[in-house]
Coordinates of C-alpha atoms and ligand atoms in Angstrom, one line a residue:
M1 CA 0.1 -0.2 0.1
G2 CA 2.6 2.5 0.6
E3 CA 4.4 1.8 -2.4
E4 CA 1.3 2.6 -4.4
N5 CA 0.8 5.5 -2.4
S6 CA 4.0 6.5 -3.2
E7 CA 3.0 5.7 -6.7
I8 CA 0.4 7.9 -6.4
A9 CA 2.2 10.8 -5.3
R10 CA 5.0 10.7 -7.8
E11 CA 2.1 10.6 -10.5
V12 CA 0.1 13.4 -8.9
A13 CA 3.1 15.7 -8.7
R14 CA 3.8 15.8 -12.1
R15 CA 0.3 16.1 -13.3
R16 CA -0.8 19.7 -14.6
T17 CA -4.4 20.1 -15.6
F18 CA -5.7 23.0 -16.8
A19 CA -8.0 25.0 -19.4
I20 CA -7.8 27.8 -21.5
I21 CA -10.3 30.8 -21.0
S22 CA -10.9 33.0 -23.7
H23 CA -13.3 35.2 -25.8
P24 CA -13.5 33.7 -29.1
D25 CA -10.7 34.7 -31.6
A26 CA -8.5 35.4 -29.3
G27 CA -6.6 32.4 -30.3
K28 CA -7.3 29.2 -28.0
T29 CA -6.8 27.0 -30.6
T30 CA -3.4 28.4 -32.0
L31 CA -2.2 28.4 -28.6
T32 CA -3.0 25.1 -27.5
E33 CA -1.8 23.5 -31.0
K34 CA 1.8 25.4 -30.2
L35 CA 1.6 23.7 -27.0
L36 CA 0.9 20.3 -28.2
L37 CA 3.6 21.0 -30.7
F38 CA 5.8 21.6 -28.2
G39 CA 4.8 19.1 -26.2
G40 CA 5.4 16.6 -29.3
A41 CA 8.3 18.2 -30.5
L42 CA 10.4 18.2 -27.6
R43 CA 10.1 14.3 -27.1
E44 CA 11.4 13.8 -30.3
A45 CA 14.3 16.5 -30.3
G46 CA 15.3 16.4 -26.7
A47 CA 15.6 19.5 -24.5
V48 CA 17.0 21.8 -27.4
R49 CA 16.4 25.3 -27.2
A50 CA 16.6 26.4 -30.8
R51 CA 15.1 23.9 -32.7
R52 CA 15.6 23.6 -36.5
A53 CA 13.8 20.3 -37.1
Q54 CA 12.0 21.4 -39.8
R55 CA 11.4 17.5 -41.1
H56 CA 9.7 17.0 -37.9
A57 CA 7.6 20.1 -37.9
T58 CA 5.8 19.0 -40.7
S59 CA 5.0 15.4 -39.6
D60 CA 4.0 16.6 -36.0
W61 CA 2.1 19.3 -37.8
L62 CA -0.2 16.7 -39.6
E63 CA -0.5 14.6 -36.2
I64 CA -1.5 17.7 -34.4
E65 CA -4.2 18.5 -37.5
K66 CA -5.4 15.0 -36.5
Q67 CA -5.3 15.9 -32.9
R68 CA -7.3 18.7 -33.5
G69 CA -10.1 16.8 -35.3
I70 CA -10.8 14.8 -32.4
S71 CA -10.2 17.7 -30.3
V72 CA -13.4 19.2 -31.4
S73 CA -15.7 16.6 -30.3
S74 CA -12.9 15.2 -27.2
S75 CA -12.6 16.6 -23.6
A76 CA -8.8 16.0 -22.7
M77 CA -5.7 16.2 -25.1
H78 CA -2.5 15.3 -23.0
F79 CA 1.1 15.4 -23.4
V80 CA 4.5 14.9 -21.6
Y81 CA 6.9 18.1 -21.5
D82 CA 10.4 17.2 -19.3
E83 CA 9.1 15.2 -16.3
F84 CA 5.4 16.7 -16.7
R85 CA 2.0 15.2 -17.7
V86 CA 0.2 17.9 -19.1
N87 CA -3.7 17.4 -19.6
I88 CA -5.6 20.6 -21.4
L89 CA -9.1 20.4 -21.1
D90 CA -11.1 21.3 -24.2
T91 CA -13.5 23.9 -23.6
P92 CA -16.0 24.0 -26.6
G93 CA -14.7 26.4 -29.4
H94 CA -18.2 28.3 -29.6
K95 CA -18.6 31.6 -30.5
D96 CA -21.0 31.5 -27.7
F97 CA -21.2 29.8 -23.9
S98 CA -22.7 26.4 -23.0
E99 CA -23.1 24.8 -19.7
D100 CA -20.0 22.4 -21.2
T101 CA -17.8 25.2 -20.8
Y102 CA -18.3 26.1 -17.3
R103 CA -18.5 22.1 -16.2
T104 CA -15.0 21.7 -17.8
L105 CA -13.7 24.4 -15.5
I106 CA -14.5 22.3 -12.6
A107 CA -12.7 19.7 -13.8
A108 CA -9.4 22.0 -14.0
D109 CA -6.6 22.5 -11.6
S110 CA -6.1 25.8 -13.2
A111 CA -7.1 27.9 -15.8
V112 CA -4.6 30.1 -18.4
M113 CA -7.0 33.2 -19.4
L114 CA -5.8 34.3 -22.8
I115 CA -5.9 37.9 -23.7
D116 CA -5.6 39.5 -27.6
A117 CA -3.3 42.2 -26.8
A118 CA -5.5 44.5 -28.9
K119 CA -8.6 44.0 -26.9
G120 CA -8.0 43.3 -23.5
V121 CA -10.5 41.7 -21.5
E122 CA -13.6 40.8 -23.5
A123 CA -17.2 40.2 -22.2
Q124 CA -16.6 36.0 -22.5
T125 CA -13.3 36.2 -20.9
R126 CA -15.1 37.9 -17.9
K127 CA -18.0 35.3 -17.4
L128 CA -15.2 32.1 -17.6
F129 CA -13.1 34.0 -15.3
E130 CA -15.8 34.4 -12.4
V131 CA -16.5 30.6 -12.9
C132 CA -12.6 30.0 -12.1
R133 CA -12.7 32.5 -9.0
M134 CA -15.6 30.7 -7.9
R135 CA -14.0 27.6 -7.6
G136 CA -10.9 29.8 -6.5
I137 CA -8.4 28.2 -8.8
P138 CA -5.4 29.7 -10.1
I139 CA -5.6 31.5 -13.0
F140 CA -2.5 32.3 -15.4
T141 CA -2.5 35.1 -18.1
F142 CA -1.3 35.1 -21.2
V143 CA -1.4 38.1 -23.4
N144 CA -1.3 37.0 -27.3
K145 CA -0.8 38.5 -30.3
M146 CA 2.1 40.7 -29.4
D147 CA 3.3 40.3 -32.9
R148 CA 0.4 43.2 -33.8
Y149 CA 0.4 46.3 -32.5
G150 CA -2.2 46.2 -29.3
R151 CA -2.6 48.3 -26.3
D152 CA 0.0 49.5 -23.9
P153 CA 0.9 46.2 -21.6
L154 CA 0.4 48.3 -18.5
D155 CA -2.8 49.1 -19.6
L156 CA -3.8 45.7 -20.0
M157 CA -2.7 45.1 -16.7
G158 CA -4.6 47.8 -15.1
E159 CA -7.6 46.6 -17.0
I160 CA -7.3 42.7 -15.3
E161 CA -6.8 44.4 -11.9
E162 CA -10.0 47.3 -12.9
V163 CA -12.3 44.4 -14.6
L164 CA -11.7 41.4 -12.8
G165 CA -10.3 42.6 -9.4
I166 CA -7.1 40.2 -9.6
D167 CA -3.5 41.7 -9.2
A168 CA -2.0 41.0 -12.8
V169 CA 1.7 40.1 -11.5
P170 CA 3.7 40.3 -14.9
L171 CA 6.5 37.6 -14.9
N172 CA 7.7 38.6 -18.0
W173 CA 7.7 41.8 -19.9
P174 CA 7.7 42.3 -23.7
V175 CA 10.6 44.0 -25.4
G176 CA 8.9 45.7 -28.1
Q177 CA 5.7 44.9 -30.0
G178 CA 3.9 44.5 -33.2
S179 CA 6.8 43.8 -36.0
D180 CA 9.1 45.2 -33.3
F181 CA 8.3 42.1 -30.5
R182 CA 11.7 41.0 -30.0
G183 CA 11.5 38.9 -26.7
V184 CA 10.3 38.8 -23.2
Y185 CA 12.3 39.7 -19.9
D186 CA 11.8 37.2 -17.5
R187 CA 11.6 38.9 -14.3
L188 CA 12.1 36.2 -12.0
G189 CA 14.9 34.4 -13.9
L190 CA 16.6 37.7 -14.8
R191 CA 17.2 37.1 -18.1
L192 CA 16.4 38.5 -21.8
Q193 CA 14.8 36.0 -23.9
L194 CA 14.9 37.4 -27.5
F195 CA 13.4 35.6 -30.2
S196 CA 13.8 35.3 -33.7
G197 CA 12.6 32.9 -37.0
G198 CA 9.5 31.7 -35.7
A199 CA 6.0 30.4 -38.1
H200 CA 2.7 29.4 -37.8
G201 CA 2.4 25.9 -37.9
T202 CA 5.5 24.6 -36.7
S203 CA 7.7 25.1 -33.4
L204 CA 10.4 26.3 -35.3
V205 CA 11.8 28.9 -33.1
D206 CA 15.1 30.5 -31.9
E207 CA 15.4 31.7 -28.6
T208 CA 18.6 33.0 -27.4
D209 CA 18.8 33.9 -23.8
I210 CA 20.7 36.4 -22.2
D211 CA 21.5 36.2 -18.7
G212 CA 21.2 39.3 -16.2
A213 CA 19.7 42.1 -14.5
H214 CA 17.5 44.3 -17.2
D215 CA 20.2 47.0 -16.6
S216 CA 23.2 44.9 -16.9
E217 CA 25.8 45.3 -19.7
P218 CA 24.9 42.4 -21.6
V219 CA 21.2 43.0 -21.6
R220 CA 21.7 46.3 -22.7
A221 CA 23.9 45.8 -25.6
A222 CA 21.7 43.1 -27.0
L223 CA 18.8 45.8 -26.7
G224 CA 20.3 49.1 -27.8
A225 CA 18.1 51.7 -27.8
K226 CA 15.2 49.6 -26.9
A227 CA 17.0 49.0 -23.0
D228 CA 16.0 52.6 -21.5
E229 CA 12.3 51.8 -22.6
L230 CA 12.6 48.2 -20.7
A231 CA 14.1 49.8 -17.7
E232 CA 11.8 52.4 -17.1
S233 CA 8.7 50.1 -17.5
L234 CA 10.5 47.4 -15.4
A235 CA 11.1 50.2 -12.5
L236 CA 7.3 51.4 -12.9
L237 CA 6.1 47.4 -12.3
E238 CA 8.7 47.4 -9.4
G239 CA 7.6 50.5 -7.7
A240 CA 3.9 50.5 -8.6
G241 CA 2.9 46.6 -9.1
A242 CA 2.2 43.9 -6.3
P243 CA 5.2 41.2 -5.8
Y244 CA 4.9 37.8 -7.3
D245 CA 3.2 35.7 -4.6
A246 CA 2.7 32.0 -5.0
G247 CA 0.2 31.5 -2.2
R248 CA -1.5 34.3 -3.3
V249 CA -1.8 32.7 -7.1
R250 CA -2.8 29.6 -5.4
A251 CA -5.8 31.3 -3.8
G252 CA -6.9 32.6 -7.1
E253 CA -5.9 36.1 -6.0
Q254 CA -3.0 36.9 -8.1
S255 CA -2.6 36.5 -11.8
P256 CA 0.8 35.8 -13.1
M257 CA 1.0 37.3 -16.6
F258 CA 2.9 36.5 -19.4
F259 CA 3.7 38.1 -22.9
G260 CA 3.8 36.3 -26.2
S261 CA 2.4 35.5 -29.8
A262 CA 0.8 32.1 -30.4
L263 CA 1.1 32.4 -34.1
T264 CA 4.9 33.3 -34.3
N265 CA 5.4 31.0 -31.2
F266 CA 7.3 33.8 -29.7
G267 CA 7.3 33.5 -25.8
I268 CA 5.2 30.2 -26.0
Q269 CA 7.8 28.0 -24.4
P270 CA 9.0 30.5 -21.8
F271 CA 5.4 30.5 -20.4
L272 CA 4.8 26.8 -20.7
E273 CA 7.9 26.3 -18.8
R274 CA 7.1 28.7 -16.0
F275 CA 3.5 27.6 -16.0
L276 CA 4.1 23.9 -15.3
E277 CA 6.6 24.8 -12.5
L278 CA 3.9 27.3 -11.0
A279 CA 0.8 25.7 -11.8
P280 CA -0.6 23.5 -8.9
P281 CA -0.7 19.6 -9.3
P282 CA -4.4 18.0 -8.4
A283 CA -5.3 19.2 -5.3
A284 CA -7.6 17.8 -2.4
R285 CA -11.5 18.8 -3.4
P286 CA -14.7 18.7 -0.8
S287 CA -16.9 15.9 -1.0
S288 CA -20.1 15.0 1.2
K289 CA -17.5 13.3 3.8
G290 CA -15.1 15.9 4.0
V291 CA -11.9 16.7 1.8
I292 CA -10.7 14.3 -0.6
G293 CA -6.8 14.1 -1.0
P294 CA -5.4 12.7 -4.3
V295 CA -3.0 10.1 -2.8
A296 CA -4.7 9.2 0.6
E297 CA -8.1 8.0 -0.7
P298 CA -8.4 5.0 -3.1
F299 CA -9.9 5.9 -6.3
S300 CA -12.6 8.4 -7.0
G301 CA -13.5 10.8 -9.6
F302 CA -16.7 12.2 -11.0
V303 CA -18.3 12.7 -14.1
F304 CA -18.1 16.3 -15.6
K305 CA -19.5 15.8 -19.5
I306 CA -21.6 13.5 -21.4
Q307 CA -21.3 13.1 -25.1
A308 CA -23.2 11.3 -27.4
N309 CA -22.4 10.0 -30.7
M310 CA -19.0 10.2 -30.6
D311 CA -18.7 8.0 -33.3
P312 CA -21.3 8.6 -35.7
D313 CA -21.9 5.1 -37.0
H314 CA -22.4 4.1 -33.5
R315 CA -24.9 5.6 -31.1
D316 CA -22.7 5.7 -28.3
R317 CA -22.6 7.8 -25.3
V318 CA -19.5 8.9 -23.6
A319 CA -18.9 10.1 -19.7
F320 CA -15.5 11.9 -19.0
L321 CA -14.7 11.5 -15.8
R322 CA -12.1 13.2 -13.9
I323 CA -9.8 11.1 -11.9
C324 CA -9.8 13.1 -8.4
S325 CA -7.8 10.5 -6.4
G326 CA -6.0 7.0 -6.3
K327 CA -5.2 4.9 -9.4
F328 CA -7.6 4.2 -12.0
V329 CA -7.3 0.7 -13.2
R330 CA -9.1 -0.9 -16.2
G331 CA -11.1 -3.9 -15.3
S332 CA -11.5 -2.7 -11.6
T333 CA -14.8 -2.7 -10.2
V334 CA -15.9 0.6 -8.4
K335 CA -19.2 1.9 -6.8
H336 CA -21.5 4.4 -8.9
V337 CA -22.6 6.4 -6.1
R338 CA -25.9 7.8 -6.8
T339 CA -27.3 4.6 -7.6
G340 CA -25.2 2.4 -5.1
K341 CA -24.5 -0.1 -8.1
P342 CA -21.2 -1.4 -8.6
I343 CA -19.5 -0.7 -12.2
R344 CA -17.1 -2.2 -13.5
L345 CA -14.5 -0.1 -15.7
A346 CA -14.1 -2.5 -18.6
N347 CA -12.6 -2.5 -21.8
S348 CA -14.7 0.3 -22.8
T349 CA -12.8 2.8 -21.1
L350 CA -10.8 4.9 -23.6
L351 CA -8.8 8.0 -22.9
L352 CA -9.3 10.5 -25.1
G353 CA -6.3 12.8 -26.7
Q354 CA -4.0 11.4 -29.4
G355 CA -6.9 9.2 -30.6
R356 CA -8.9 6.7 -28.8
E357 CA -6.6 4.8 -26.6
E358 CA -7.4 1.9 -24.4
V359 CA -5.6 2.8 -20.8
D360 CA -5.0 0.2 -18.2
E361 CA -4.1 2.9 -15.9
A362 CA -4.8 6.5 -14.8
W363 CA -4.1 8.9 -12.2
P364 CA -5.9 12.0 -10.2
G365 CA -5.8 15.0 -12.5
D366 CA -6.4 12.4 -16.1
V367 CA -9.6 12.4 -18.0
V368 CA -11.1 9.0 -18.9
G369 CA -13.8 8.3 -20.7
L370 CA -16.2 5.5 -20.3
F371 CA -18.7 3.9 -22.2
D372 CA -22.0 5.1 -20.9
P373 CA -25.1 2.4 -21.4
G374 CA -27.3 5.8 -19.9
V375 CA -26.5 5.2 -16.4
F376 CA -24.2 8.2 -15.9
R377 CA -25.1 11.9 -15.3
I378 CA -23.4 15.0 -14.9
G379 CA -22.1 15.2 -11.4
D380 CA -22.4 11.7 -10.6
T381 CA -19.3 10.3 -8.4
L382 CA -17.7 7.1 -8.8
S383 CA -15.3 5.6 -6.3
E384 CA -14.0 2.4 -4.6
K385 CA -15.7 2.3 -1.7
G386 CA -18.8 4.7 -2.8
D387 CA -18.9 6.4 0.6
F388 CA -19.1 10.1 -0.6
S389 CA -20.0 12.3 -3.7
F390 CA -18.3 15.4 -4.7
A391 CA -20.0 18.2 -3.5
D392 CA -22.0 20.9 -4.8
F393 CA -21.6 20.4 -8.7
P394 CA -22.9 23.6 -10.3
V395 CA -25.7 23.6 -12.6
F396 CA -25.7 27.4 -14.0
P397 CA -28.8 28.9 -14.6
P398 CA -30.3 29.4 -18.2
E399 CA -30.4 32.6 -19.6
H400 CA -32.1 31.6 -22.8
F401 CA -35.7 30.1 -23.3
M402 CA -37.5 28.3 -26.1
R403 CA -40.9 26.9 -26.3
V404 CA -40.9 23.6 -28.1
E405 CA -43.8 23.8 -30.8
L406 CA -45.8 20.5 -31.0
G407 CA -46.5 20.3 -34.6
L408 CA -45.3 17.0 -35.4
V409 CA -47.6 15.0 -32.7
E410 CA -46.6 11.4 -34.4
K411 CA -43.3 11.9 -33.0
R412 CA -44.1 13.2 -29.4
K413 CA -42.3 9.8 -28.0
A414 CA -38.9 10.3 -29.7
L415 CA -39.1 14.1 -28.7
A416 CA -39.7 13.1 -25.3
K417 CA -36.8 10.7 -25.5
G418 CA -34.4 12.9 -27.0
L419 CA -35.3 15.6 -24.6
E420 CA -34.8 13.5 -21.4
Q421 CA -31.7 12.3 -22.9
L422 CA -30.0 16.0 -23.8
A423 CA -31.2 17.0 -20.9
Q424 CA -29.4 14.1 -18.7
E425 CA -26.3 15.2 -20.8
G426 CA -26.6 18.4 -20.0
A427 CA -26.9 20.1 -23.6
V428 CA -30.0 21.8 -22.2
Q429 CA -32.6 22.3 -19.4
V430 CA -36.0 21.1 -19.8
F431 CA -38.6 23.0 -18.0
A432 CA -42.2 21.7 -18.0
E433 CA -45.2 24.4 -17.5
V434 CA -47.6 24.1 -13.9
G435 CA -51.1 23.6 -14.4
G436 CA -51.1 26.1 -17.5
V437 CA -53.0 25.5 -20.9
N438 CA -49.8 24.6 -22.8
S439 CA -48.3 21.5 -22.1
A440 CA -45.3 22.1 -24.4
P441 CA -41.8 21.7 -23.3
I442 CA -39.4 24.7 -22.6
V443 CA -35.8 24.5 -23.0
G444 CA -33.4 26.5 -21.3
A445 CA -29.6 27.6 -22.3
V446 CA -27.1 29.0 -20.6
G447 CA -26.1 30.3 -24.2
P448 CA -27.8 30.2 -27.6
L449 CA -26.2 28.1 -29.4
Q450 CA -27.2 25.4 -27.6
F451 CA -30.4 25.4 -28.9
D452 CA -29.1 25.2 -32.5
V453 CA -27.0 21.9 -31.1
L454 CA -30.2 20.5 -29.8
R455 CA -31.9 21.1 -33.3
H456 CA -29.2 19.6 -35.2
R457 CA -29.0 16.6 -32.6
M458 CA -32.8 16.2 -32.3
A459 CA -33.2 15.8 -35.9
S460 CA -29.8 13.8 -36.7
E461 CA -30.2 11.5 -33.7
Y462 CA -34.3 11.1 -33.1
K463 CA -35.0 12.3 -36.3
V464 CA -37.5 14.9 -34.5
E465 CA -37.8 18.5 -36.6
L466 CA -37.8 20.6 -33.6
R467 CA -39.5 24.2 -34.0
L468 CA -38.8 26.4 -31.4
S469 CA -40.5 29.7 -30.3
P470 CA -38.3 31.9 -28.5
M471 CA -39.6 33.4 -25.0
P472 CA -38.9 36.5 -23.6
H473 CA -37.7 35.4 -20.1
N474 CA -33.8 35.4 -19.2
V475 CA -33.7 34.5 -15.9
A476 CA -34.0 31.4 -14.2
R477 CA -34.6 31.1 -10.2
W478 CA -35.3 28.2 -7.6
P479 CA -37.4 28.9 -4.9
R480 CA -35.9 28.0 -1.2
G481 CA -38.1 28.5 1.9
A482 CA -41.1 29.6 2.4
F483 CA -42.6 29.3 -1.5
D484 CA -46.2 29.7 -1.7
P485 CA -47.0 29.2 -5.7
E486 CA -50.4 31.3 -5.2
I487 CA -47.9 34.4 -5.1
V488 CA -47.2 34.3 -9.2
K489 CA -50.4 32.8 -10.1
H490 CA -51.6 36.1 -11.7
S491 CA -48.1 37.7 -12.6
Q492 CA -47.6 38.7 -15.7
L493 CA -44.1 39.6 -14.9
V494 CA -42.8 36.1 -13.3
K495 CA -43.6 32.4 -14.9
L496 CA -43.9 29.3 -12.6
V497 CA -42.8 26.2 -14.1
Q498 CA -40.9 23.0 -13.2
D499 CA -37.8 21.6 -13.4
R500 CA -37.1 17.6 -14.6
E501 CA -36.9 16.9 -10.8
G502 CA -40.5 18.6 -10.2
R503 CA -39.0 21.6 -8.0
P504 CA -40.6 24.8 -9.1
V505 CA -38.8 27.5 -10.8
L506 CA -39.8 31.0 -11.7
L507 CA -38.9 32.4 -15.1
S508 CA -39.0 36.4 -15.2
E509 CA -37.5 39.0 -17.9
S510 CA -35.5 40.7 -15.3
A511 CA -33.8 39.7 -12.2
S512 CA -35.4 43.1 -10.4
Y513 CA -39.3 41.3 -11.0
L514 CA -37.9 38.7 -8.9
Q515 CA -36.2 40.7 -6.4
R516 CA -39.4 42.5 -5.4
L517 CA -40.9 39.6 -5.0
V518 CA -38.3 38.5 -2.9
E519 CA -38.7 41.8 -0.8
R520 CA -42.5 41.7 -0.6
H521 CA -42.7 37.8 0.6
E522 CA -40.5 37.2 4.0
G523 CA -39.0 34.1 4.1
L524 CA -38.7 33.6 0.3
E525 CA -35.2 33.0 -1.1
L526 CA -34.4 32.7 -4.6
A527 CA -31.3 30.5 -5.7
D528 CA -29.9 30.5 -9.2
R529 CA -29.8 26.8 -9.0
A530 CA -31.6 23.5 -8.1
Ligands
G4P1 P1 -9.8 31.2 -30.8 O1 -9.5 29.4 -31.0 O2 -9.6 31.7 -29.7 O3 -11.1 31.1 -31.6 O4 -8.6 31.5 -32.0 P2 -7.8 30.8 -33.2 O5 -6.6 30.4 -32.8 O6 -8.7 30.4 -33.9 O7 -7.1 32.2 -33.6 C1 -8.1 33.4 -34.3 C2 -7.3 34.5 -35.2 O8 -6.2 34.4 -34.6 C3 -6.9 33.3 -36.3 O9 -6.7 33.8 -37.6 C4 -5.2 32.9 -35.6 O10 -4.7 32.7 -36.9 C5 -4.9 34.3 -35.2 N1 -4.1 34.5 -34.2 C6 -3.9 33.6 -33.4 N2 -2.8 33.5 -32.0 C7 -2.2 34.6 -32.9 C8 -1.3 35.6 -32.7 O11 -0.2 35.4 -31.8 N3 -0.8 36.7 -33.4 C9 -1.4 37.0 -34.5 N4 -1.1 38.0 -35.4 N5 -2.9 36.4 -34.9 C10 -3.1 35.4 -33.9 P3 -7.6 34.1 -38.6 O12 -6.9 35.3 -39.8 O13 -9.0 33.8 -38.1 O14 -7.6 32.2 -39.3 P4 -6.2 31.7 -40.1 O15 -6.0 31.9 -41.0 O16 -5.1 32.4 -39.2 O17 -6.2 30.4 -39.5

C-alpha cells in the first residue's frame, strides 16, 4: 500500500490539468496547437532550445491536425513535457457559452486566461473568469498577439485589475510590440529571452537567452535603444505592481501574467515552462464526507461531461470522468454512488487525446472516457468504496428560453426521449409548464448556440424536426424557504414552471422583478440553481 501511495504521489506531483479560457478569436486554438507541438516536438528533439527540425515539424503538424479534429469532440488532450504530464481540457470553441464550458472548468486545477493584446478583457473571458474565481483555482494570464500592435501592456495590466478585481503580476515583460516584438524579459529568472524565426504551424523558433538584470551590460548591449524603454517599464512595475506571491496565486487572488504570440511562437515555450513550474498539481476536493486528498483516498472521480454520438456509426455515449484520487485501473469494479450499483471499468474505457486509446491505468488529474449505456449523469461520483460524493456540482442558470412547438404530434415519443437524454447529458435544461393550458416543454440554455445544437441533434439522432419559439424570459430562479405558488399565479412578469425533478422554478424577464418578489414575501429565497 505504501509503495502504491508513493507511486500515486509521484504521478500526482507531475500532473498539470488546466483549461484555457478566452473570448473567441483570442487565439485559443492556435495556442493549444503550439503547446501540443512543443510537447510532441520535445519528445523527438530532446530539450534543445533552438529547434530547426523542419522535418519533424512537418510530420508533427499533421499529427496535430489529427488531434485537432479529435479535439473538436473530445475533452482532453495530453502530452508529456520534461517530467510533466500535461492535460489540457478542451473547452468548446463555440462563439457562445454553453454549460459544457463551465463544467470543464470544474474539472480543471488551474486556468490560463488568454487575452488578445489589442482587445483586452472581453465579455466571455469575464464570465469564464467568474467561474474560475468561484472555484478559487489559480488563473494564469497569457497576453497573445504581441506580434501585432496592441494596447500598452501596463494598460492591459490595469484593465485586468480593474475589470476582474485580481492583481496581475507580470512574470515577464515584452520587449517591443508588433513587428518590433523581439522577446520578453523574464523577471523571475533575470534573463532576456530574444526570439527569432518563428512560423505558423511549427515549433520552429530560435531563442537566445541573455542572463542578467535588465540594466546589466549584456542585456543593455543586446537591446540597444530599447534598453531604456524596458528599464523604465520594469522600474514602474517594481514601484507600483504587487510582488509575485505564490500563495496568493494558489488562492486565485493574483494572476501571473505572460506575453507572447501564439502565431509566431514567440514566448510560448518560456510561458509553458513557467506555467508548469508554478501551476498546481491535482489538489484535494470537497465531498460529502470532507476533503478528498488525491493520494490518501482510493480511486474516485466525477463525471463532468457526457457526450453522445462520438462515433456517428454507433450510437454511443461517452461519460468523461475526471479522476480525483487514487489509481484508475481498467477492469476494476467501483461504486456508482448515486445508484449504489457496482460498475466495472471494463475494456470499453478509453482515453481521448491522441486518438482513442485504451488505458490500463490513469491518475488524479487525468480524464478518462467511459462508455455510457445511459447510467451516468453529469456530476455523478464513482469511487472505490462509494461512501461519498463530490460536493456541489453546479448547474448554471439558463439565460435563454424557448418553447418547443408541438407540431409533429406523431413524433411525441421520440421528442420526449430525445429531450430527456439531451437534458441528462446537460446539453439543455428542460422545464414543464405548471398547471397551464400549454403542455409544450420549455428548453433553457446558458448560451443560445445550445438551441442550434439541440435542433441539430434532435434531427440527426431522434429524427425530430424541432421547432422552437423564443420566450422573452432571461432569468431562472429556484425558490427556497417559504414559497407559495399562489404569489405568482396571476403575475404577468413571473412565470412558474418546474424542472425535470419537479422542483418549482420562476422565469422572468428581469432579475429586478424577482428581487421585488423576495422583498415582498418574507422567508422567500431565490437561488440561481436547483
Ligand atoms: P480561437 O480558438 O480563440 O477562436 O482563436 P484562433 O486560434 O482560431 O485564432 C483566431 C485568429 O487569430 C486566427 O486568425 C489566428 O491565426 C489568429 N492568431 C492567433 N494567435 C495569434 C497571434 O499570436 N498573432 C496574430 N497576429 N494572430 C494570431 P484567422 O485569420 O481567423 O485564421 P487563420 O487564417 O490565421 O487560421
